[in-house]
mmCIF file of C-alpha atoms in Angstrom:
data_model
loop_
_atom_site.group_PDB
_atom_site.id
_atom_site.type_symbol
_atom_site.label_atom_id
_atom_site.label_comp_id
_atom_site.label_asym_id
_atom_site.label_seq_id
_atom_site.Cartn_x
_atom_site.Cartn_y
_atom_site.Cartn_z
ATOM 1 C CA MET A 1 60.885 25.912 -30.171
ATOM 2 C CA ALA A 2 61.820 22.925 -27.903
ATOM 3 C CA TYR A 3 62.306 23.645 -24.225
ATOM 4 C CA LYS A 4 64.470 21.857 -21.993
ATOM 5 C CA THR A 5 63.349 21.134 -18.393
ATOM 6 C CA ARG A 6 65.577 21.871 -15.612
ATOM 7 C CA HIS A 7 64.947 21.403 -11.736
ATOM 8 C CA PHE A 8 66.270 24.198 -9.749
ATOM 9 C CA VAL A 9 66.543 23.732 -5.956
ATOM 10 C CA THR A 10 66.470 26.834 -3.789
ATOM 11 C CA GLN A 11 67.809 26.384 -0.226
ATOM 12 C CA CYS A 12 66.304 28.787 2.359
ATOM 13 C CA CYS A 13 69.082 30.003 4.534
ATOM 14 C CA TYR A 14 67.723 33.224 5.829
ATOM 15 C CA PHE A 15 67.392 33.431 9.642
ATOM 16 C CA GLY A 16 64.907 36.258 10.089
ATOM 17 C CA PRO A 17 61.390 36.076 11.365
ATOM 18 C CA PRO A 18 59.047 33.807 9.258
ATOM 19 C CA PRO A 19 57.428 36.598 7.248
ATOM 20 C CA ASP A 20 60.769 38.071 6.348
ATOM 21 C CA CYS A 21 62.166 34.665 5.582
ATOM 22 C CA MET A 22 59.356 33.732 3.219
ATOM 23 C CA ALA A 23 59.557 37.045 1.401
ATOM 24 C CA THR A 24 63.310 36.629 0.969
ATOM 25 C CA CYS A 25 62.834 33.147 -0.315
ATOM 26 C CA ARG A 26 60.133 34.233 -2.736
ATOM 27 C CA ALA A 27 62.235 36.840 -4.126
ATOM 28 C CA SER A 28 65.010 34.194 -4.647
ATOM 29 C CA TRP A 29 62.494 31.970 -6.512
ATOM 30 C CA ILE A 30 61.393 34.750 -8.678
ATOM 31 C CA ARG A 31 64.940 35.568 -9.712
ATOM 32 C CA THR A 32 65.705 31.925 -10.443
ATOM 33 C CA VAL A 33 62.666 31.458 -12.629
ATOM 34 C CA ARG A 34 63.314 34.653 -14.589
ATOM 35 C CA LEU A 35 66.966 33.580 -15.107
ATOM 36 C CA GLY A 36 65.872 30.174 -16.284
ATOM 37 C CA ALA A 37 63.305 31.650 -18.651
ATOM 38 C CA ALA A 38 65.812 34.017 -20.067
ATOM 39 C CA LEU A 39 68.016 31.057 -20.852
ATOM 40 C CA GLY A 40 65.191 29.143 -22.541
ATOM 41 C CA TYR A 41 64.254 26.761 -19.760
ATOM 42 C CA THR A 42 61.073 25.911 -17.974
ATOM 43 C CA CYS A 43 61.792 25.916 -14.251
ATOM 44 C CA ARG A 44 60.470 24.071 -11.392
ATOM 45 C CA VAL A 45 61.595 25.325 -7.865
ATOM 46 C CA THR A 46 61.674 23.349 -4.842
ATOM 47 C CA LEU A 47 62.292 24.840 -1.401
ATOM 48 C CA GLN A 48 64.441 23.088 1.133
ATOM 49 C CA GLU A 49 64.825 24.561 4.687
ATOM 50 C CA PRO A 50 67.687 22.656 6.454
ATOM 51 C CA HIS A 51 68.316 25.274 9.147
ATOM 52 C CA ARG A 52 66.557 26.210 12.340
ATOM 53 C CA ASN A 53 63.882 23.526 12.295
ATOM 54 C CA PRO A 54 61.419 23.694 15.143
ATOM 55 C CA ILE A 55 61.972 20.936 17.550
ATOM 56 C CA GLY A 56 59.012 19.429 19.131
ATOM 57 C CA ALA A 57 58.502 16.826 21.894
ATOM 58 C CA ASN A 58 59.656 13.856 19.496
ATOM 59 C CA ALA A 59 63.250 12.812 19.504
ATOM 60 C CA ILE A 60 65.341 14.021 16.628
ATOM 61 C CA ALA A 61 68.227 12.202 14.900
ATOM 62 C CA ALA A 62 71.378 14.183 15.002
ATOM 63 C CA PRO A 63 75.040 13.495 14.299
ATOM 64 C CA GLY A 64 76.275 11.344 17.214
ATOM 65 C CA GLY A 65 72.967 9.879 18.079
ATOM 66 C CA VAL A 66 69.352 10.674 18.840
ATOM 67 C CA ARG A 67 68.501 13.465 21.330
ATOM 68 C CA ALA A 68 65.261 15.068 22.499
ATOM 69 C CA HIS A 69 64.733 18.807 22.953
ATOM 70 C CA ARG A 70 62.124 20.630 24.781
ATOM 71 C CA GLN A 71 59.187 22.302 22.950
ATOM 72 C CA GLY A 72 59.980 25.701 21.481
ATOM 73 C CA ALA A 73 63.715 25.094 20.786
ATOM 74 C CA TYR A 74 65.461 25.079 17.468
ATOM 75 C CA MET A 75 67.874 22.202 16.362
ATOM 76 C CA VAL A 76 71.365 23.446 15.890
ATOM 77 C CA LYS A 77 73.293 21.283 13.425
ATOM 78 C CA THR A 78 76.381 23.292 12.436
ATOM 79 C CA VAL A 79 78.491 25.788 14.498
ATOM 80 C CA ALA A 80 81.235 27.950 13.178
ATOM 81 C CA VAL A 81 83.952 29.041 15.571
ATOM 82 C CA LEU A 82 86.273 31.781 14.302
ATOM 83 C CA SER A 83 89.493 32.859 15.916
ATOM 84 C CA ALA A 84 92.280 35.190 14.720
ATOM 85 C CA LEU A 85 95.321 33.048 15.788
ATOM 86 C CA ARG A 86 96.189 29.435 15.274
ATOM 87 C CA LYS A 87 96.908 29.091 19.014
ATOM 88 C CA GLU A 88 93.298 30.189 19.584
ATOM 89 C CA SER A 89 91.858 27.546 17.306
ATOM 90 C CA LEU A 90 94.362 24.803 18.264
ATOM 91 C CA ALA A 91 92.105 23.127 20.902
ATOM 92 C CA PHE A 92 89.565 22.473 18.104
ATOM 93 C CA PHE A 93 92.318 21.353 15.523
ATOM 94 C CA GLU A 94 93.593 18.805 18.059
ATOM 95 C CA LEU A 95 90.210 17.055 18.495
ATOM 96 C CA GLY A 96 91.167 14.747 15.641
ATOM 97 C CA GLY A 97 89.960 14.294 12.185
ATOM 98 C CA GLU A 98 90.967 15.638 8.750
ATOM 99 C CA GLU A 99 94.037 17.834 8.768
ATOM 100 C CA PRO A 100 93.172 21.661 8.688
ATOM 101 C CA ARG A 101 93.097 23.050 5.216
ATOM 102 C CA ARG A 102 93.597 26.582 3.876
ATOM 103 C CA ARG A 103 90.870 28.392 1.818
ATOM 104 C CA CYS A 104 91.238 32.001 0.941
ATOM 105 C CA GLY A 105 94.071 32.290 3.486
ATOM 106 C CA VAL A 106 91.910 30.934 6.319
ATOM 107 C CA GLU A 107 92.911 27.729 8.134
ATOM 108 C CA LEU A 108 89.855 25.491 8.474
ATOM 109 C CA ALA A 109 89.149 22.277 10.104
ATOM 110 C CA ARG A 110 85.803 20.361 10.480
ATOM 111 C CA ARG A 111 85.295 18.603 13.754
ATOM 112 C CA SER A 112 82.526 17.083 15.948
ATOM 113 C CA VAL A 113 81.827 18.521 19.342
ATOM 114 C CA ALA A 114 79.042 16.956 21.352
ATOM 115 C CA GLY A 115 77.509 15.515 18.300
ATOM 116 C CA LEU A 116 77.325 18.859 16.391
ATOM 117 C CA ASP A 117 79.155 19.618 13.210
ATOM 118 C CA VAL A 118 81.709 22.355 14.175
ATOM 119 C CA VAL A 119 83.949 24.186 11.646
ATOM 120 C CA ALA A 120 86.876 25.920 13.365
ATOM 121 C CA ALA A 121 88.883 28.643 11.597
ATOM 122 C CA ALA A 122 91.949 30.783 12.282
ATOM 123 C CA GLY A 123 91.365 33.764 10.136
ATOM 124 C CA GLY A 124 94.110 36.193 10.918
ATOM 125 C CA MET A 125 94.419 39.334 12.953
ATOM 126 C CA GLY A 126 92.505 42.581 12.416
ATOM 127 C CA THR A 127 89.001 43.621 11.333
ATOM 128 C CA ILE A 128 89.482 43.059 7.618
ATOM 129 C CA ASN A 129 90.668 39.463 8.131
ATOM 130 C CA ALA A 130 87.868 38.770 10.605
ATOM 131 C CA ALA A 131 85.138 40.081 8.336
ATOM 132 C CA ALA A 132 86.375 38.232 5.352
ATOM 133 C CA SER A 133 86.715 34.959 7.436
ATOM 134 C CA ALA A 134 83.345 35.374 9.037
ATOM 135 C CA GLN A 135 81.679 35.786 5.605
ATOM 136 C CA LEU A 136 83.579 32.824 4.292
ATOM 137 C CA LEU A 137 82.377 30.584 7.042
ATOM 138 C CA ILE A 138 78.760 31.765 6.569
ATOM 139 C CA ASP A 139 78.860 31.231 2.851
ATOM 140 C CA ALA A 140 80.702 27.961 2.784
ATOM 141 C CA CYS A 141 79.343 26.285 5.996
ATOM 142 C CA ARG A 142 75.781 27.766 6.420
ATOM 143 C CA PRO A 143 76.271 27.699 10.162
ATOM 144 C CA ASP A 144 73.342 27.887 12.599
ATOM 145 C CA VAL A 145 75.571 29.837 15.026
ATOM 146 C CA LEU A 146 78.737 31.805 14.758
ATOM 147 C CA LEU A 147 81.100 31.957 17.798
ATOM 148 C CA PHE A 148 84.230 34.034 18.126
ATOM 149 C CA CYS A 149 86.806 32.916 20.735
ATOM 150 C CA GLY A 150 90.281 34.101 21.540
ATOM 151 C CA ILE A 151 92.424 36.292 23.891
ATOM 152 C CA ALA A 152 92.114 39.932 24.759
ATOM 153 C CA GLY A 153 93.529 42.675 26.974
ATOM 154 C CA SER A 154 91.566 43.739 29.922
ATOM 155 C CA LEU A 155 90.202 47.157 30.580
ATOM 156 C CA ASN A 156 88.319 46.300 33.641
ATOM 157 C CA PRO A 157 90.450 46.359 36.881
ATOM 158 C CA ARG A 158 88.366 43.493 38.335
ATOM 159 C CA ILE A 159 89.552 40.873 35.889
ATOM 160 C CA GLY A 160 93.049 39.758 34.847
ATOM 161 C CA GLN A 161 94.844 36.939 33.260
ATOM 162 C CA GLY A 162 92.913 33.738 33.174
ATOM 163 C CA ASP A 163 89.444 35.463 33.548
ATOM 164 C CA VAL A 164 86.827 35.580 30.841
ATOM 165 C CA VAL A 165 84.699 38.233 29.133
ATOM 166 C CA VAL A 166 81.291 37.208 27.624
ATOM 167 C CA GLY A 167 80.635 39.828 25.046
ATOM 168 C CA GLU A 168 77.099 41.021 25.460
ATOM 169 C CA ARG A 169 77.857 43.825 22.935
ATOM 170 C CA LEU A 170 80.753 44.676 20.674
ATOM 171 C CA GLU A 171 81.908 48.146 19.972
ATOM 172 C CA CYS A 172 84.043 49.531 16.978
ATOM 173 C CA LEU A 173 86.586 52.161 18.095
ATOM 174 C CA GLU A 174 87.960 53.617 14.744
ATOM 175 C CA ALA A 175 84.770 54.297 12.774
ATOM 176 C CA ASP A 176 81.954 56.653 12.468
ATOM 177 C CA MET A 177 79.227 54.156 13.241
ATOM 178 C CA ASP A 178 76.415 56.619 13.023
ATOM 179 C CA ILE A 179 77.129 56.845 9.226
ATOM 180 C CA ILE A 180 77.942 53.181 8.855
ATOM 181 C CA ALA A 181 74.631 52.337 10.553
ATOM 182 C CA GLU A 182 72.761 53.876 7.525
ATOM 183 C CA SER A 183 73.437 50.543 5.910
ATOM 184 C CA GLU A 184 72.361 47.111 6.940
ATOM 185 C CA PRO A 185 72.010 45.914 9.694
ATOM 186 C CA HIS A 186 71.455 49.597 10.864
ATOM 187 C CA LEU A 187 73.414 49.173 14.104
ATOM 188 C CA THR A 188 76.056 51.302 15.844
ATOM 189 C CA SER A 189 77.150 48.429 18.118
ATOM 190 C CA PHE A 190 76.486 44.795 17.873
ATOM 191 C CA PRO A 191 74.857 42.760 20.498
ATOM 192 C CA SER A 192 75.554 39.041 20.947
ATOM 193 C CA ASP A 193 72.649 36.763 20.981
ATOM 194 C CA ALA A 194 71.048 36.829 24.353
ATOM 195 C CA ARG A 195 70.369 32.995 24.246
ATOM 196 C CA LEU A 196 74.045 32.324 23.617
ATOM 197 C CA VAL A 197 75.028 34.749 26.405
ATOM 198 C CA ARG A 198 72.911 32.837 28.776
ATOM 199 C CA LEU A 199 74.567 29.510 27.744
ATOM 200 C CA ALA A 200 78.011 31.051 28.290
ATOM 201 C CA LYS A 201 76.980 32.193 31.729
ATOM 202 C CA GLU A 202 75.723 28.755 32.695
ATOM 203 C CA GLU A 203 78.984 27.175 31.389
ATOM 204 C CA LEU A 204 81.140 29.567 33.480
ATOM 205 C CA GLU A 205 79.103 29.158 36.607
ATOM 206 C CA ALA A 206 79.304 25.361 36.175
ATOM 207 C CA ARG A 207 83.230 25.901 36.065
ATOM 208 C CA SER A 208 83.020 27.825 39.321
ATOM 209 C CA PHE A 209 83.842 31.252 37.871
ATOM 210 C CA GLU A 210 82.708 34.120 39.913
ATOM 211 C CA ARG A 211 80.798 36.753 38.171
ATOM 212 C CA VAL A 212 81.994 40.456 38.888
ATOM 213 C CA ASP A 213 80.735 43.801 37.734
ATOM 214 C CA ASN A 214 81.330 44.965 34.289
ATOM 215 C CA VAL A 215 82.680 48.515 33.757
ATOM 216 C CA ARG A 216 79.300 49.937 33.026
ATOM 217 C CA GLU A 217 77.795 48.529 36.191
ATOM 218 C CA SER A 218 80.842 49.777 38.424
ATOM 219 C CA GLY A 219 81.609 53.033 36.567
ATOM 220 C CA SER A 220 84.452 53.611 34.260
ATOM 221 C CA ASP A 221 86.546 55.858 36.564
ATOM 222 C CA ALA A 222 88.520 52.890 38.060
ATOM 223 C CA SER A 223 91.546 51.640 36.239
ATOM 224 C CA ALA A 224 94.519 49.391 36.672
ATOM 225 C CA SER A 225 97.301 51.368 38.247
ATOM 226 C CA LYS A 226 99.893 49.024 36.592
ATOM 227 C CA TYR A 227 99.657 46.608 33.630
ATOM 228 C CA GLY A 228 100.123 43.021 34.666
ATOM 229 C CA THR A 229 97.994 40.517 36.452
ATOM 230 C CA LEU A 230 95.742 40.905 39.576
ATOM 231 C CA ALA A 231 96.656 39.204 42.740
ATOM 232 C CA PRO A 232 95.798 35.509 42.705
ATOM 233 C CA HIS A 233 92.044 34.963 42.896
ATOM 234 C CA ALA A 234 89.327 32.519 41.988
ATOM 235 C CA PRO A 235 88.528 32.659 38.277
ATOM 236 C CA ARG A 236 86.184 35.429 37.465
ATOM 237 C CA TYR A 237 84.012 36.494 34.442
ATOM 238 C CA VAL A 238 82.044 39.500 33.337
ATOM 239 C CA CYS A 239 79.229 39.928 30.900
ATOM 240 C CA GLY A 240 79.959 43.237 29.320
ATOM 241 C CA ALA A 241 81.467 45.057 26.288
ATOM 242 C CA ILE A 242 84.188 44.081 23.999
ATOM 243 C CA ALA A 243 85.957 46.821 22.155
ATOM 244 C CA THR A 244 87.550 46.179 18.826
ATOM 245 C CA SER A 245 90.428 48.249 17.417
ATOM 246 C CA ASP A 246 92.919 47.809 14.499
ATOM 247 C CA LEU A 247 95.387 49.441 16.745
ATOM 248 C CA PHE A 248 97.303 47.761 19.729
ATOM 249 C CA SER A 249 96.476 50.539 22.217
ATOM 250 C CA THR A 250 98.979 51.110 25.108
ATOM 251 C CA ALA A 251 98.608 54.937 25.785
ATOM 252 C CA PRO A 252 96.873 55.500 29.169
ATOM 253 C CA ASP A 253 94.719 58.387 27.849
ATOM 254 C CA VAL A 254 93.412 56.295 24.955
ATOM 255 C CA LEU A 255 92.525 53.443 27.227
ATOM 256 C CA ARG A 256 90.722 55.795 29.650
ATOM 257 C CA GLU A 257 88.662 57.103 26.766
ATOM 258 C CA VAL A 258 87.757 53.578 25.659
ATOM 259 C CA ARG A 259 86.644 52.726 29.114
ATOM 260 C CA GLY A 260 84.800 56.033 29.594
ATOM 261 C CA ARG A 261 83.110 56.304 26.254
ATOM 262 C CA TYR A 262 82.236 52.616 25.525
ATOM 263 C CA ALA A 263 82.310 51.106 29.006
ATOM 264 C CA ALA A 264 84.485 48.387 27.570
ATOM 265 C CA ASP A 265 85.785 45.517 29.712
ATOM 266 C CA CYS A 266 88.413 44.331 27.224
ATOM 267 C CA GLU A 267 90.005 45.313 23.941
ATOM 268 C CA GLU A 268 90.889 43.141 20.953
ATOM 269 C CA MET A 269 91.245 43.471 17.140
ATOM 270 C CA GLU A 270 88.524 41.381 15.457
ATOM 271 C CA GLY A 271 85.276 40.776 17.338
ATOM 272 C CA VAL A 272 83.118 43.617 16.069
ATOM 273 C CA ALA A 273 83.770 42.800 12.474
ATOM 274 C CA ALA A 274 82.644 39.267 12.823
ATOM 275 C CA ALA A 275 79.645 40.403 14.894
ATOM 276 C CA GLN A 276 78.664 42.891 12.045
ATOM 277 C CA VAL A 277 78.897 40.146 9.352
ATOM 278 C CA ALA A 278 76.830 37.798 11.464
ATOM 279 C CA ALA A 279 74.192 40.498 12.179
ATOM 280 C CA ARG A 280 73.927 41.273 8.513
ATOM 281 C CA ALA A 281 73.469 37.712 7.673
ATOM 282 C CA GLY A 282 71.023 37.013 10.469
ATOM 283 C CA VAL A 283 73.271 34.348 12.132
ATOM 284 C CA PRO A 284 73.252 34.247 15.982
ATOM 285 C CA PHE A 285 76.633 35.416 17.359
ATOM 286 C CA LEU A 286 78.613 35.246 20.505
ATOM 287 C CA ALA A 287 82.142 36.400 21.353
ATOM 288 C CA ILE A 288 84.055 34.894 24.256
ATOM 289 C CA ARG A 289 87.415 36.308 25.233
ATOM 290 C CA SER A 290 89.797 35.108 27.896
ATOM 291 C CA ILE A 291 92.189 37.700 29.330
ATOM 292 C CA SER A 292 95.798 37.361 28.513
ATOM 293 C CA ASN A 293 97.164 40.673 29.792
ATOM 294 C CA VAL A 294 96.049 44.020 30.999
ATOM 295 C CA CYS A 295 95.832 46.725 28.389
ATOM 296 C CA GLY A 296 98.767 48.969 28.551
ATOM 297 C CA GLU A 297 101.486 46.267 28.386
ATOM 298 C CA PRO A 298 103.771 46.835 25.295
ATOM 299 C CA TYR A 299 103.288 44.285 22.547
ATOM 300 C CA GLU A 300 106.928 43.309 22.609
ATOM 301 C CA GLU A 301 106.650 42.202 26.196
ATOM 302 C CA LEU A 302 103.962 39.636 25.277
ATOM 303 C CA ASP A 303 106.493 37.765 23.206
ATOM 304 C CA GLY A 304 108.239 36.542 26.487
ATOM 305 C CA ARG A 305 104.914 35.022 27.741
ATOM 306 C CA GLU A 306 104.055 32.636 25.061
ATOM 307 C CA ALA A 307 103.029 29.928 27.470
ATOM 308 C CA ASP A 308 100.660 32.173 29.207
ATOM 309 C CA LEU A 309 99.091 33.213 25.918
ATOM 310 C CA ALA A 310 98.624 29.680 24.741
ATOM 311 C CA ALA A 311 97.026 28.756 28.131
ATOM 312 C CA THR A 312 94.566 31.626 28.094
ATOM 313 C CA ALA A 313 93.761 30.907 24.412
ATOM 314 C CA ARG A 314 93.012 27.330 25.317
ATOM 315 C CA LEU A 315 90.811 28.457 28.143
ATOM 316 C CA ALA A 316 88.622 30.521 25.677
ATOM 317 C CA ALA A 317 88.366 27.520 23.382
ATOM 318 C CA ASP A 318 87.415 25.116 26.267
ATOM 319 C CA VAL A 319 84.721 27.510 27.346
ATOM 320 C CA THR A 320 83.476 27.779 23.827
ATOM 321 C CA MET A 321 83.379 23.955 23.572
ATOM 322 C CA GLY A 322 81.218 23.942 26.716
ATOM 323 C CA VAL A 323 78.794 26.409 25.176
ATOM 324 C CA ILE A 324 78.606 24.108 22.084
ATOM 325 C CA ALA A 325 77.871 21.120 24.309
ATOM 326 C CA ARG A 326 75.028 23.033 25.966
ATOM 327 C CA LEU A 327 73.742 23.954 22.432
ATOM 328 C CA ALA A 328 73.703 20.209 21.614
ATOM 329 C CA ALA A 329 71.834 19.309 24.780
ATOM 330 C CA LYS A 330 69.293 22.203 24.854
ATOM 331 C CA GLY A 331 68.981 23.518 21.263
ATOM 332 C CA LEU A 332 68.465 27.240 20.791
ATOM 333 C CA ASP A 333 65.352 28.773 22.281
ATOM 334 C CA SER A 334 62.940 30.243 19.749
ATOM 335 C CA ARG A 335 62.765 34.008 19.890
#
């Protein structure tokens, strides 16, 4: 019997520690060879590892030029930026380049930010849309980092419209996470990557944002007495918890429970789903939310403040671009 020869190329995209990465790739090789043998081919497998290459002291060619990184950092080539609404992705879409296109209901555009390849996406509102869009980005773009940016309602009385929440952790409000955590990635809440949190803090400090206590640090008993905005103040930010709900919560007792049980600083409708998908895929993740309103304001009243919503959405995108620029300049520290 004559055998044909086929050259299979296996691309290593697993982001775990090296032993886990090699074990995962080896399992992929075995499956590929067995499949080829079953089809009557002899197989030769080549491993390529395009992501998270260690960066040494030598300069490395990257899109937009040659840049050097310090020892112990990882080169970041591709960043995915997911939002729910088009207004939240608009700052990226307006950077110029090919027209945004739709894939599986998600509006996508490839752009260059600080020399990095950035794929921005508006995936729709709600956790199901966010999870589907995050998985699409990971499968189609193989990003080194997944960022989520957009607007949210404040639960922390120290922050109001135009302030920013850096999501150190993301909490799911309408699920039994103890049961769900029996499956990969075995988490009941989802932390953002500490290295990305640090870059976001650096960016906000450089923009003269004042850091204030999050709800956990200050206690959850304090609450805004009236929805709306705080008195004018210098821009502020917190590093804290983002709560995700598929409901637009306005009831005071519900909001008090969210603050008390989860120590949440803001509430939105997508972040935790994207964080869970990223955690399962091993992709470093960060959520950045700008405050558009204080939780408790009826949804219908937001319709009359479209200009405010657009401005706060652009703020989140601008801060996210700043984080990307810092990634381009510094790389991502090895764990």
